[in-house]
Coordinates of C-alpha atoms in Angstrom, one line a residue:
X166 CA 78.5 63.6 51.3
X167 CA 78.1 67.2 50.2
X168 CA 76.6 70.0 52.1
X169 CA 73.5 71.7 50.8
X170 CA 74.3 75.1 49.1
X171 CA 72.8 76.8 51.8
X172 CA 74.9 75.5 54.4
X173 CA 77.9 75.7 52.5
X174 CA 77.4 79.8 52.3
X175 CA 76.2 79.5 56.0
X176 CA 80.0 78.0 56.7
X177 CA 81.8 80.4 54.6
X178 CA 80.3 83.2 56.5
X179 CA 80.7 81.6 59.4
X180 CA 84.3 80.3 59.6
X181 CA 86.2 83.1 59.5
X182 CA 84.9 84.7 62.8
X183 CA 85.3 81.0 64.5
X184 CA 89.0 80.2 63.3
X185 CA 89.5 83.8 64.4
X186 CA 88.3 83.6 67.7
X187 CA 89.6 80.3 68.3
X188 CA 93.4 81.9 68.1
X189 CA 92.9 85.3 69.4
X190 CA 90.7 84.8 72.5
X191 CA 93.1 82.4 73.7
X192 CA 96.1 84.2 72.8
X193 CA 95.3 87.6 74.6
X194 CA 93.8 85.7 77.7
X195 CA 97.3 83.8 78.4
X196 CA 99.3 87.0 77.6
X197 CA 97.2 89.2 79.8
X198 CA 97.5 86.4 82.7
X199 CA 101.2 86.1 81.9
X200 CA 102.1 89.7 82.3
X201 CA 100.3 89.9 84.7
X202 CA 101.8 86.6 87.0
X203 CA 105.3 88.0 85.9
X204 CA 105.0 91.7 86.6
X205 CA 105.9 93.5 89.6
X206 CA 105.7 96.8 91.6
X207 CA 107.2 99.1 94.1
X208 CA 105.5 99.7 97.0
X209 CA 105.9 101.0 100.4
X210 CA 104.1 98.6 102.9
X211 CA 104.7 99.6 106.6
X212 CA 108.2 100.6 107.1
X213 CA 109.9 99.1 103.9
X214 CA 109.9 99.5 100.9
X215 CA 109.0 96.2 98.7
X216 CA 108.0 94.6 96.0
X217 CA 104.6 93.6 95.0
X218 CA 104.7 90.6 92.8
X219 CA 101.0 89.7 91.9
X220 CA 99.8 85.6 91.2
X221 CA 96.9 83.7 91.7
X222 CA 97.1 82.1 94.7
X223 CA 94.2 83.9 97.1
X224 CA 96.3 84.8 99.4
X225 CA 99.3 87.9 100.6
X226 CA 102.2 86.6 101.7
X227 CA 104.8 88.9 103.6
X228 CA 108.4 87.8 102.9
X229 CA 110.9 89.9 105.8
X230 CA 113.6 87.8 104.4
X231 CA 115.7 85.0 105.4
X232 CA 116.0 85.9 109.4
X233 CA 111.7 85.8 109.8
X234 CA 109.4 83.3 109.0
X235 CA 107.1 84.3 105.9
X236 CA 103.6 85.3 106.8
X237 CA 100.6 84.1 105.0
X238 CA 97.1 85.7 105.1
X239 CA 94.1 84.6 103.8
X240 CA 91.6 86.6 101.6
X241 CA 88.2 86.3 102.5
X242 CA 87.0 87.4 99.6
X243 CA 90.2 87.0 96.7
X244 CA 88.4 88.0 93.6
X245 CA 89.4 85.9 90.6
X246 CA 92.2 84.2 93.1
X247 CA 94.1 87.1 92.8
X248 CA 96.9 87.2 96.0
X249 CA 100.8 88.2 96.0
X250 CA 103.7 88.1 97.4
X251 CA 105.3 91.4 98.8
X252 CA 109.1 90.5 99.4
X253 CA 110.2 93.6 102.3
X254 CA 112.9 95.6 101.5
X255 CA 114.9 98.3 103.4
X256 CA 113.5 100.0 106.6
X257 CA 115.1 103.5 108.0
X258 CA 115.7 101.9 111.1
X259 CA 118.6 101.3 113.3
X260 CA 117.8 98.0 114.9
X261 CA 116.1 94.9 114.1
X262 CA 114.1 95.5 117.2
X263 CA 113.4 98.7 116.7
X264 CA 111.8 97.8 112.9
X265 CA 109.6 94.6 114.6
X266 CA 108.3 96.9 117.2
X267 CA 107.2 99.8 114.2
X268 CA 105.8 96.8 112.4
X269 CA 103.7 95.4 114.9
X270 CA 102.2 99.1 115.5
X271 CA 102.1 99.7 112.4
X272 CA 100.0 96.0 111.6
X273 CA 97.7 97.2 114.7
X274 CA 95.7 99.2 111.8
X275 CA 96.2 97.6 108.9
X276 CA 93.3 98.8 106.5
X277 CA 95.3 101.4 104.9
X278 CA 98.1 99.0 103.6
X279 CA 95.5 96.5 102.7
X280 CA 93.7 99.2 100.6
X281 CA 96.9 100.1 98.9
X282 CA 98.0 96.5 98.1
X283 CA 94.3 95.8 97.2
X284 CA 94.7 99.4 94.7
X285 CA 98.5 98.2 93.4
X286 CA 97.2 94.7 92.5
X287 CA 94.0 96.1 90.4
X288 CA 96.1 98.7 88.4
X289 CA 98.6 96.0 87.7
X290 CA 95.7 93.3 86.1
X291 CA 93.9 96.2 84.5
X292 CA 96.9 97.0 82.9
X293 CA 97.6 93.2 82.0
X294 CA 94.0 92.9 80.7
X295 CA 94.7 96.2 78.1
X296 CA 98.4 94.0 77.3
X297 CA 96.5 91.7 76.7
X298 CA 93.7 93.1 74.4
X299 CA 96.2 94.5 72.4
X300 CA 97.6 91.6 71.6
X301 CA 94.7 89.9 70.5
X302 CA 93.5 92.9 68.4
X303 CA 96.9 93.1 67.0
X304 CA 97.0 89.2 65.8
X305 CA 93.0 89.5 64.7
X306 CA 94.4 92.3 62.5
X307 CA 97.2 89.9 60.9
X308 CA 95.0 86.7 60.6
X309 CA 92.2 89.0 59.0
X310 CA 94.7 90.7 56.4
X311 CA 95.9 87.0 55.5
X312 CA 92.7 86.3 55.2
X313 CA 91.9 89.2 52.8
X314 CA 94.7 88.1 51.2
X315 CA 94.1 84.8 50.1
X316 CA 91.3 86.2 48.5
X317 CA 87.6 85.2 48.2
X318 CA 87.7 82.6 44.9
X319 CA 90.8 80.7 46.3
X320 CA 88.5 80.7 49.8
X321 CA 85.6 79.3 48.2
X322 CA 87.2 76.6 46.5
X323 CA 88.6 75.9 49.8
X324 CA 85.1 75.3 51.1
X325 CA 83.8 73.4 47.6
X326 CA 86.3 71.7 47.1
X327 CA 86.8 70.1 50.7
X328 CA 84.6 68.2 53.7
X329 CA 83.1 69.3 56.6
X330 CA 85.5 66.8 58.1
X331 CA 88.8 68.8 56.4
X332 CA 87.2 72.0 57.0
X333 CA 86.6 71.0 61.2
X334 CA 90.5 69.9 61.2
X335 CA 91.6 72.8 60.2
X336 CA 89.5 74.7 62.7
X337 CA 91.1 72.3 65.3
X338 CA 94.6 72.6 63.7
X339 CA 94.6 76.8 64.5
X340 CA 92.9 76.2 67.7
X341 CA 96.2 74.1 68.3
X342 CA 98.6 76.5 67.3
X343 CA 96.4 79.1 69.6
X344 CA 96.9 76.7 72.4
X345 CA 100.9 76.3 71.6
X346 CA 100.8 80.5 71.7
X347 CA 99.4 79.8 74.9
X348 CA 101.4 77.4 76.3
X349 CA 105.0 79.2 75.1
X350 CA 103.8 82.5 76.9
X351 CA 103.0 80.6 80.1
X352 CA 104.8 81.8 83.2
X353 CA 108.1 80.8 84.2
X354 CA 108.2 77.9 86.4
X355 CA 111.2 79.5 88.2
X356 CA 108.8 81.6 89.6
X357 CA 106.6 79.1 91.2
X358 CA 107.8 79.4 95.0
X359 CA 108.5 75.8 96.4
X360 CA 106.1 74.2 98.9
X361 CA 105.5 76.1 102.2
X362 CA 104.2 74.3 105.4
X363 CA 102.0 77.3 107.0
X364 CA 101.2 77.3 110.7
X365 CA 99.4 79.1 112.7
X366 CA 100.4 81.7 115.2
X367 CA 98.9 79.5 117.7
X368 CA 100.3 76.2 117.0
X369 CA 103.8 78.1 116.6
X370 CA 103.4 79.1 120.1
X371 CA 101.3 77.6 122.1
X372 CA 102.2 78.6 125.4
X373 CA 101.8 82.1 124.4
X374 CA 98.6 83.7 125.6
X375 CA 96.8 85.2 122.6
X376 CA 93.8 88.2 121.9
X377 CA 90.8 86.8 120.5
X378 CA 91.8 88.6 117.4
X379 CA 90.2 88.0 114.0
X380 CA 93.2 89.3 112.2
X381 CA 95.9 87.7 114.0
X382 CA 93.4 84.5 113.6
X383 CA 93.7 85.0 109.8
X384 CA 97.4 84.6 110.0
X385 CA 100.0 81.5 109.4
X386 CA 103.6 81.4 109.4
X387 CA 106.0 79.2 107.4
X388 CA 107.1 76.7 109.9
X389 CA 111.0 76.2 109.1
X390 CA 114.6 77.5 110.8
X391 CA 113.8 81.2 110.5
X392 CA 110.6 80.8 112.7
X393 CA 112.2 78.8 115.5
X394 CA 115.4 81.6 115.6
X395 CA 113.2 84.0 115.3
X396 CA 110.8 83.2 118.2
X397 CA 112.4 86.0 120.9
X398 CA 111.6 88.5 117.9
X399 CA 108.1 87.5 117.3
X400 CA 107.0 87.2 120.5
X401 CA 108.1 90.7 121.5
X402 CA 106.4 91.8 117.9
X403 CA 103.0 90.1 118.9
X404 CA 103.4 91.9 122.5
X405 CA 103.8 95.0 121.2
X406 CA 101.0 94.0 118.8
X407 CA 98.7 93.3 121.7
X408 CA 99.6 96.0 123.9
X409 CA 98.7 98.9 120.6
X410 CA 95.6 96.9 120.1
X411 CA 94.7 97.3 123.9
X412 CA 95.2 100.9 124.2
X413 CA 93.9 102.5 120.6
X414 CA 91.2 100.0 120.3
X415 CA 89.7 100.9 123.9
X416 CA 90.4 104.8 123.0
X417 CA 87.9 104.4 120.0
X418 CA 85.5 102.7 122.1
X419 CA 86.1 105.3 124.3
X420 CA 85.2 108.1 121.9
X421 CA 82.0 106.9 120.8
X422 CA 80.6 108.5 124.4
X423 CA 82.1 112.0 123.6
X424 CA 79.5 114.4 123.5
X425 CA 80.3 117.3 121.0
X426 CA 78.5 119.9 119.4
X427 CA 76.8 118.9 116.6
X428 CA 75.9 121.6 113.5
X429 CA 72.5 123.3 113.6
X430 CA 70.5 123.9 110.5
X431 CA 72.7 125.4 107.4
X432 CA 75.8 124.7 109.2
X433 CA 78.9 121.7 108.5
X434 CA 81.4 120.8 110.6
X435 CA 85.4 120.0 109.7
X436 CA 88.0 118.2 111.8
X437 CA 91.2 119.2 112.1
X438 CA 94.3 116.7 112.8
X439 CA 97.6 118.1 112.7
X440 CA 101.4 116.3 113.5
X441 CA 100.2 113.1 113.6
X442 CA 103.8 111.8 112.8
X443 CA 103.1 108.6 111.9
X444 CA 100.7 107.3 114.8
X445 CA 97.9 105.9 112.6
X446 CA 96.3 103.7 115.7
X447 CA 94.7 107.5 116.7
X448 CA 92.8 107.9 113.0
X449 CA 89.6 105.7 114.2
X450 CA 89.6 107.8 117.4
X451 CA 89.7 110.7 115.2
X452 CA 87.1 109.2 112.8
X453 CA 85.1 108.8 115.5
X454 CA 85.2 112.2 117.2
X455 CA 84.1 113.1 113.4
X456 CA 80.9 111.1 113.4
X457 CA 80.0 112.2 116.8
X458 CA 80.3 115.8 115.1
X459 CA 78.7 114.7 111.9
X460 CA 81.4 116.4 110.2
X461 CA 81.6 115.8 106.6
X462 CA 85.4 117.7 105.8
X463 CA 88.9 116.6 107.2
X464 CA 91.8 119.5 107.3
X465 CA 94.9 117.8 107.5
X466 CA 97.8 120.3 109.1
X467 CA 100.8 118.4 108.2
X468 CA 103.3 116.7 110.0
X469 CA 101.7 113.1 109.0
X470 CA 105.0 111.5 109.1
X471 CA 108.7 111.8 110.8
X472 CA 111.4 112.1 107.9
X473 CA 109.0 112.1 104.8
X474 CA 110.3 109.1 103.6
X475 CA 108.7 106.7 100.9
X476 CA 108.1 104.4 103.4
X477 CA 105.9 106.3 105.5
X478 CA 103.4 106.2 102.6
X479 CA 101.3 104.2 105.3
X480 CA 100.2 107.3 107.2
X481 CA 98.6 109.0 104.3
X482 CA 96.7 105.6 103.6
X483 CA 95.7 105.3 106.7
X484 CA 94.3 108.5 106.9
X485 CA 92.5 108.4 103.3
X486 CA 90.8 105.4 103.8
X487 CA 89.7 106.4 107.3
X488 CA 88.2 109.4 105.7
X489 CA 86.7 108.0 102.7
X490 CA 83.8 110.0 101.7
X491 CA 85.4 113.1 103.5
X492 CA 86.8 116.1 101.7
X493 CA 90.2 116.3 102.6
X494 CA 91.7 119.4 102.9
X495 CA 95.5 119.3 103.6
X496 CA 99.2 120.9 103.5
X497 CA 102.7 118.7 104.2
X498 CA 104.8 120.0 107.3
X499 CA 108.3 120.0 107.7
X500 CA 108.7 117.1 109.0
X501 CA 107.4 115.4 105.5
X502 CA 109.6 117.5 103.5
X503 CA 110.5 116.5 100.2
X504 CA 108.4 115.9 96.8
X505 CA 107.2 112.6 97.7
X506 CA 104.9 112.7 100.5
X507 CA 103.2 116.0 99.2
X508 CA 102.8 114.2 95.9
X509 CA 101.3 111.6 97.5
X510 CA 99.0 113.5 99.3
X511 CA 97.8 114.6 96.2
X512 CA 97.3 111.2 94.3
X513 CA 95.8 110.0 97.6
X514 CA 92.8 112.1 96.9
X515 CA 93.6 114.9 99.0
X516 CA 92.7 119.0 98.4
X517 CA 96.9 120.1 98.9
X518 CA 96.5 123.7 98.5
X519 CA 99.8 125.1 97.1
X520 CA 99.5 129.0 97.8
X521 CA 96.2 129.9 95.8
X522 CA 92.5 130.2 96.9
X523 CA 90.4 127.0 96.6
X524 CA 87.1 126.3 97.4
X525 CA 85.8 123.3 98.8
X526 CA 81.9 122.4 99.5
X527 CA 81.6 126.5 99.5
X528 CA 84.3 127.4 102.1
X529 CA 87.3 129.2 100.4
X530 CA 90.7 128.2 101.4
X531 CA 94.2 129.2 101.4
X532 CA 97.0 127.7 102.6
X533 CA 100.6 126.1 101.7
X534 CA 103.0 123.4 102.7
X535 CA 105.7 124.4 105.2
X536 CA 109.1 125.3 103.4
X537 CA 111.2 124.1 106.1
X538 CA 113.0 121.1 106.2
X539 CA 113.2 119.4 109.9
X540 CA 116.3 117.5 110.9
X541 CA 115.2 114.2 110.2
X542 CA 114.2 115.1 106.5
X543 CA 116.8 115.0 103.3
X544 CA 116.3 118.1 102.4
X545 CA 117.5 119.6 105.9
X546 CA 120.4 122.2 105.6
X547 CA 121.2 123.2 109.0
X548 CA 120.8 126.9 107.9
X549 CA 118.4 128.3 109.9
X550 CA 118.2 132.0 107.6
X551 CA 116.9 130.1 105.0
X552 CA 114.4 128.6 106.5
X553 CA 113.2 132.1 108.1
X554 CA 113.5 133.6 104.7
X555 CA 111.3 131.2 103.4
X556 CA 108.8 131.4 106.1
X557 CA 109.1 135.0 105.9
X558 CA 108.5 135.0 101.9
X559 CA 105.3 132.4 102.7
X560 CA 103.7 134.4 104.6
X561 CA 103.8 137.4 102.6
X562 CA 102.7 135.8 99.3
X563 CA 99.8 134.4 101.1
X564 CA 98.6 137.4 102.5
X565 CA 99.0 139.5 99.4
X566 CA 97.0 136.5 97.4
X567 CA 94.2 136.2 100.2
X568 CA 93.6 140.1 100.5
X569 CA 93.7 140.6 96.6
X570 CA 90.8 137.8 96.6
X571 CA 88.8 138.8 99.2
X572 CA 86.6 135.8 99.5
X573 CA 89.1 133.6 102.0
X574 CA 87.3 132.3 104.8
X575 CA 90.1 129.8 106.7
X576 CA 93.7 129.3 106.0
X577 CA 95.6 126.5 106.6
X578 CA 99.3 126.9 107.3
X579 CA 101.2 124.2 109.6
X580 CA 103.1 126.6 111.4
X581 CA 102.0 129.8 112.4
X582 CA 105.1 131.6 111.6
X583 CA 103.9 131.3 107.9
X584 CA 100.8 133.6 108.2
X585 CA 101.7 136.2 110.8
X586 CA 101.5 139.0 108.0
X587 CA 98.2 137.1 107.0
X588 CA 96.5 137.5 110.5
X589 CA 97.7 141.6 111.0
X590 CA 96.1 141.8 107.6
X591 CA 92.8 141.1 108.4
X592 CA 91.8 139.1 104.8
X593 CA 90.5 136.1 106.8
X594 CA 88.7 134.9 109.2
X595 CA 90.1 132.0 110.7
X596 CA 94.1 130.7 110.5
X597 CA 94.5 127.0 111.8
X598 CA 98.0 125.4 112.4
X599 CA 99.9 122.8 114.1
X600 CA 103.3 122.6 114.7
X601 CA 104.2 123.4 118.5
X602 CA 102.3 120.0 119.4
X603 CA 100.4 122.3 122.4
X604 CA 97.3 123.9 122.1
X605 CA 97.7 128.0 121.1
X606 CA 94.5 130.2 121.3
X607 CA 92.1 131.1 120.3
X608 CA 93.3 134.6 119.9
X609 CA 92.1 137.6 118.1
X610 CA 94.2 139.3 116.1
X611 CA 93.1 142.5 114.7
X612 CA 94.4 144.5 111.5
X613 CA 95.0 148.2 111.6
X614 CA 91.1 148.5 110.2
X615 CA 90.2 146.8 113.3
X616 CA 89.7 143.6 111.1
X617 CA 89.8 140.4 113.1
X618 CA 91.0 137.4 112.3
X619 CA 91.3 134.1 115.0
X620 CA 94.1 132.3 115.0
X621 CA 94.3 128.8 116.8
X622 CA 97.1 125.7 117.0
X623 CA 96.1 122.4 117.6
X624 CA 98.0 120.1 119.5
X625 CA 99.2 116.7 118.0
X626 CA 96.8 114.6 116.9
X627 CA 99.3 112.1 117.2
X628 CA 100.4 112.6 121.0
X629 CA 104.0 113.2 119.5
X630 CA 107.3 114.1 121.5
X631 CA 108.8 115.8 118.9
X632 CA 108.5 113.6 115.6
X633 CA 108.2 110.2 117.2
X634 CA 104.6 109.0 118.2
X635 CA 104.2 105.5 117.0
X636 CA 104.5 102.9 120.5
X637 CA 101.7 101.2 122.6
X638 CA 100.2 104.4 123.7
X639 CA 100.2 107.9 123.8
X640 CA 103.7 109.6 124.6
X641 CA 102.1 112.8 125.5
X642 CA 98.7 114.7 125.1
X643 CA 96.8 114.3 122.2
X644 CA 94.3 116.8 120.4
X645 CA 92.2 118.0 117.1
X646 CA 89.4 120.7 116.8
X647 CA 86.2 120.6 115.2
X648 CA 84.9 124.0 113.1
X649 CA 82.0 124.6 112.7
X650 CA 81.0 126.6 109.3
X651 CA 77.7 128.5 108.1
X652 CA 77.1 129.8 104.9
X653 CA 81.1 128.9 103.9
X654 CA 82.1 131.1 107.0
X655 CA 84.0 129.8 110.2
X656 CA 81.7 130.4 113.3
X657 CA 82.7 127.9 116.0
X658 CA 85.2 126.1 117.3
X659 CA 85.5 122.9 119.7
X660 CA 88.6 121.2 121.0
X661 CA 89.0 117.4 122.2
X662 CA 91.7 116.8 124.1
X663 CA 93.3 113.2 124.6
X664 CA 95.3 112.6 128.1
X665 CA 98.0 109.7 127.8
X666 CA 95.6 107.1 130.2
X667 CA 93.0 107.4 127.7
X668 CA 90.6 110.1 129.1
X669 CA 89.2 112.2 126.0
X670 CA 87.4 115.4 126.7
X671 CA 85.4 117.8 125.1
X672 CA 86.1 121.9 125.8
X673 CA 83.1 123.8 125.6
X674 CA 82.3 125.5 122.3
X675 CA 83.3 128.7 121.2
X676 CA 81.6 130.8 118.5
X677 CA 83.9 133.5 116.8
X678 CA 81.8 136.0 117.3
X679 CA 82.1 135.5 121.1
X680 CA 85.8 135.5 120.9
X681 CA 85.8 138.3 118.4
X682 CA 83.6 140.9 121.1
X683 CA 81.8 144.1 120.1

């Protein structure tokens, strides 16, 4: 039986749109889930560098290699399924136990890693979904030029001429050859890893006394030969776990009951953190030394990391997503020496001043990274006149910049070798630095107008004997300052000091104008 006129012109209209979207949708799903399950990333996850290599199975599994079992962790929350697996790679380290007993630190404050995984895997589908698009658009273009092609009589004789039944088959028929699209583009089974048996920590050892800890809760191993010859190694790992957990976690709780000075009307507050060197179990101490001060800005000294490696990427995540709705204000040390952690600084969010006045929340800054290279960084020389010269050359630049702009408030340098000239001249206020991990100042150091400056070095925020700070606990004193500004000038300053049993202290505030005098 014939269709009525009308509902013949009703299917003309109507069919190309249907048979189009019955190939493309298809097609452009499967290739954007495709590139997606067979793409993968570099990324630096604790002390390795790795490979992220996204799929849909909820969960993150960390593969160390053949020599420790695999560890699974659940997603609470996986959006769309969305897990990976991040296969470990190498680790600047000298000793297997020396990398378990980083890790284990290291896992003690894991939100910055998980942030960066959670980042790496939404890039990567967004950029699958765009792959994927593209190809759809692409093949709509083709089928719609064919379509053009065949032109409009020849297409309505195909309609007259033919049954609903014909017409719904050959709907059906390009739906099938969408669906074999589909099916040739699906991922590679080689991919699919075999079958895993997963335990957890507890039922792999049992007669090891546990925290009540939600994370370490969350976790299973693969249960197989590397997990029984790698007991000794776990064991000491969750020890070391337990004993970072103990210490920072207790420090935090500790620094809720710090009394500091808190801004008056008009006025904001910064913290400063400076030679850190890795130690990312202090940032929710620091955090919370912050929100005691309501502060609202972070100046970041330098000296996050050791050797400036790619690997130590975790410092600067841990740090950013402490801070998160903080300005950051920051410059590299010599100890992260090197384009990459500077970069990274940058892409993390952070202000990196690089020489020239900025202003941030209506405080203008000036700063720059240290030029120096330490010994543990690539780009170390041994030649210690070129590493004065470039201090030397620093220094002067900044304090020919800052005096021919006039409107510098603070400067940030992480040594205070880099902005002698800068504090004789007078041109700002306040110079903070870092670098001799001991408190220096305040001091008052006045031009040959009789213009003041203060000068002040924290000590590290870290508690760091000389680049190393990552362990159980502190390994010395720790420190940071709060600033107080008003009207985008300095006018106060308060240091919290951090003893190595976990005693943190306030020392009274300062005002500048006290330490400045008549």
């Amino acid at each position: 039986m014939n269709l009525p006129a009308p509902l013949r012109r009703l299917a003309a209209r109507a069919l190309p749109p249907l048979l189009l979207a019955a190939v493309v949708v298809p097609v452009g799903v499967a290739v954007a889930r495709t590139t997606f399950e067979t793409s993968e990333r570099p990324i630096s996850i604790g002390a390795h560098q790795a490979t992220l290599r996204p799929d849909y199975s909820g969960d993150i599994v960390l593969d160390f290699g053949p020599l420790l079992p695999q560890v699974k962790m659940d997603l609470d929350d996986p959006r769309f399924g969305i897990g990976a697996t991040i296969q470990l790679g190498d680790a600047e380290v000298t000793s297997l136990d020396e990398l378990i007993s980083r890790d284990a630190v290291i896992a003690s404050q894991p939100d910055g890693e998980v942030a960066a995984v959670e980042a790496a895997l939404r890039d990567m589908w967004i950029a699958s979904a765009w792959r994927g698009a593209g190809v759809a658009v692409a093949l709509a273009v083709v089928l719609s030029v064919a379509w053009i092609a065949v032109g409009r009589e020849r297409r309505a004789a195909l309609v007259e001429g033919r049954k609903p039944l014909r017409i719904t088959a050959a709907v059906v028929a390009l739906a099938v050859a969408g669906g074999g699209v589909v099916a040739a583009v699906r991922s590679d089974p080689s991919r699919d890893p075999d079958p895993v048996s997963w335990v957890t920590l507890a039922e792999a050892f049992p007669d090891l006394p546990l925290p009540d800890d939600s994370r370490l809760g969350a976790l299973q191993l693969s249960d197989g030969a590397a997990l029984r010859s790698g007991e000794s190694l776990i064991e000491g790992a969750l020890n070391t776990y337990t004993a970072s957990n103990a210490f920072f976690d207790q420090l935090a709780t500790t620094a809720e009951d710090v009394k500091v000075r808190r801004p008056g009307e008009g006025q904001t507050v910064a913290l400063v953190v400076t030679d850190r060197h890795d130690n990312v179990a202090m940032d929710p101490v620091a955090r919370q030394i912050a929100e005691n001060a309501d502060a609202t800005m972070l100046l970041d000294l330098g000296d996050d990391t050791s050797n400036g490696a790619a690997w130590e990427e975790f410092s600067i995540n841990s740090l950013a997503r402490e801070f998160t709705g903080f300005d950051i204000v920051a410059v590299a040390g010599n100890h992260d020496q090197g384009a990459h952690i500077a970069d990274y600084m940058a892409d993390s969010g952070f202000t990196l001043l690089k020489g020239e006045p900025v202003t941030v929340d209506g405080i203008r800054f000036i700063g720059d990274s240290d030029p120096r290279s330490s010994g543990l960084t690539k780009g170390y020389t041994g030649n210690e006149d070129d590493n004065i010269a470039a201090i030397s050359e620093q220094d002067q630049e900044l304090t020919e910049t800052a005096c021919d702009d006039g409107e510098v408030a603070v400067a940030l340098v992480h040594s205070i070798a880099s902005a002698k000239q800068l504090a004789e001249s007078g041109c700002v206020d306040l110079i903070l630095s870092g670098h001799l991990h001991r408190q220096v100042g305040p001091d008052v150091v006045r031009s040959d107008d009789d213009e003041p400056t203060v000068t002040l070095a924290t000590g590290s925020t870290g508690g760091a004997v000389y680049a190393f700070a990552l362990g159980t606990g502190l390994r010395r004193e720790a420190q940071m300052t709060l600033v107080t500004f008003a009207d985008g000038r300095p006018v106060g300053l308060q240091l919290v000091d951090i003893d190595t049993g976990g005693h943190i202290a306030a020392q009274p505030y300062v005002t500048l104008d006290d330490l400045i005098g008549d």
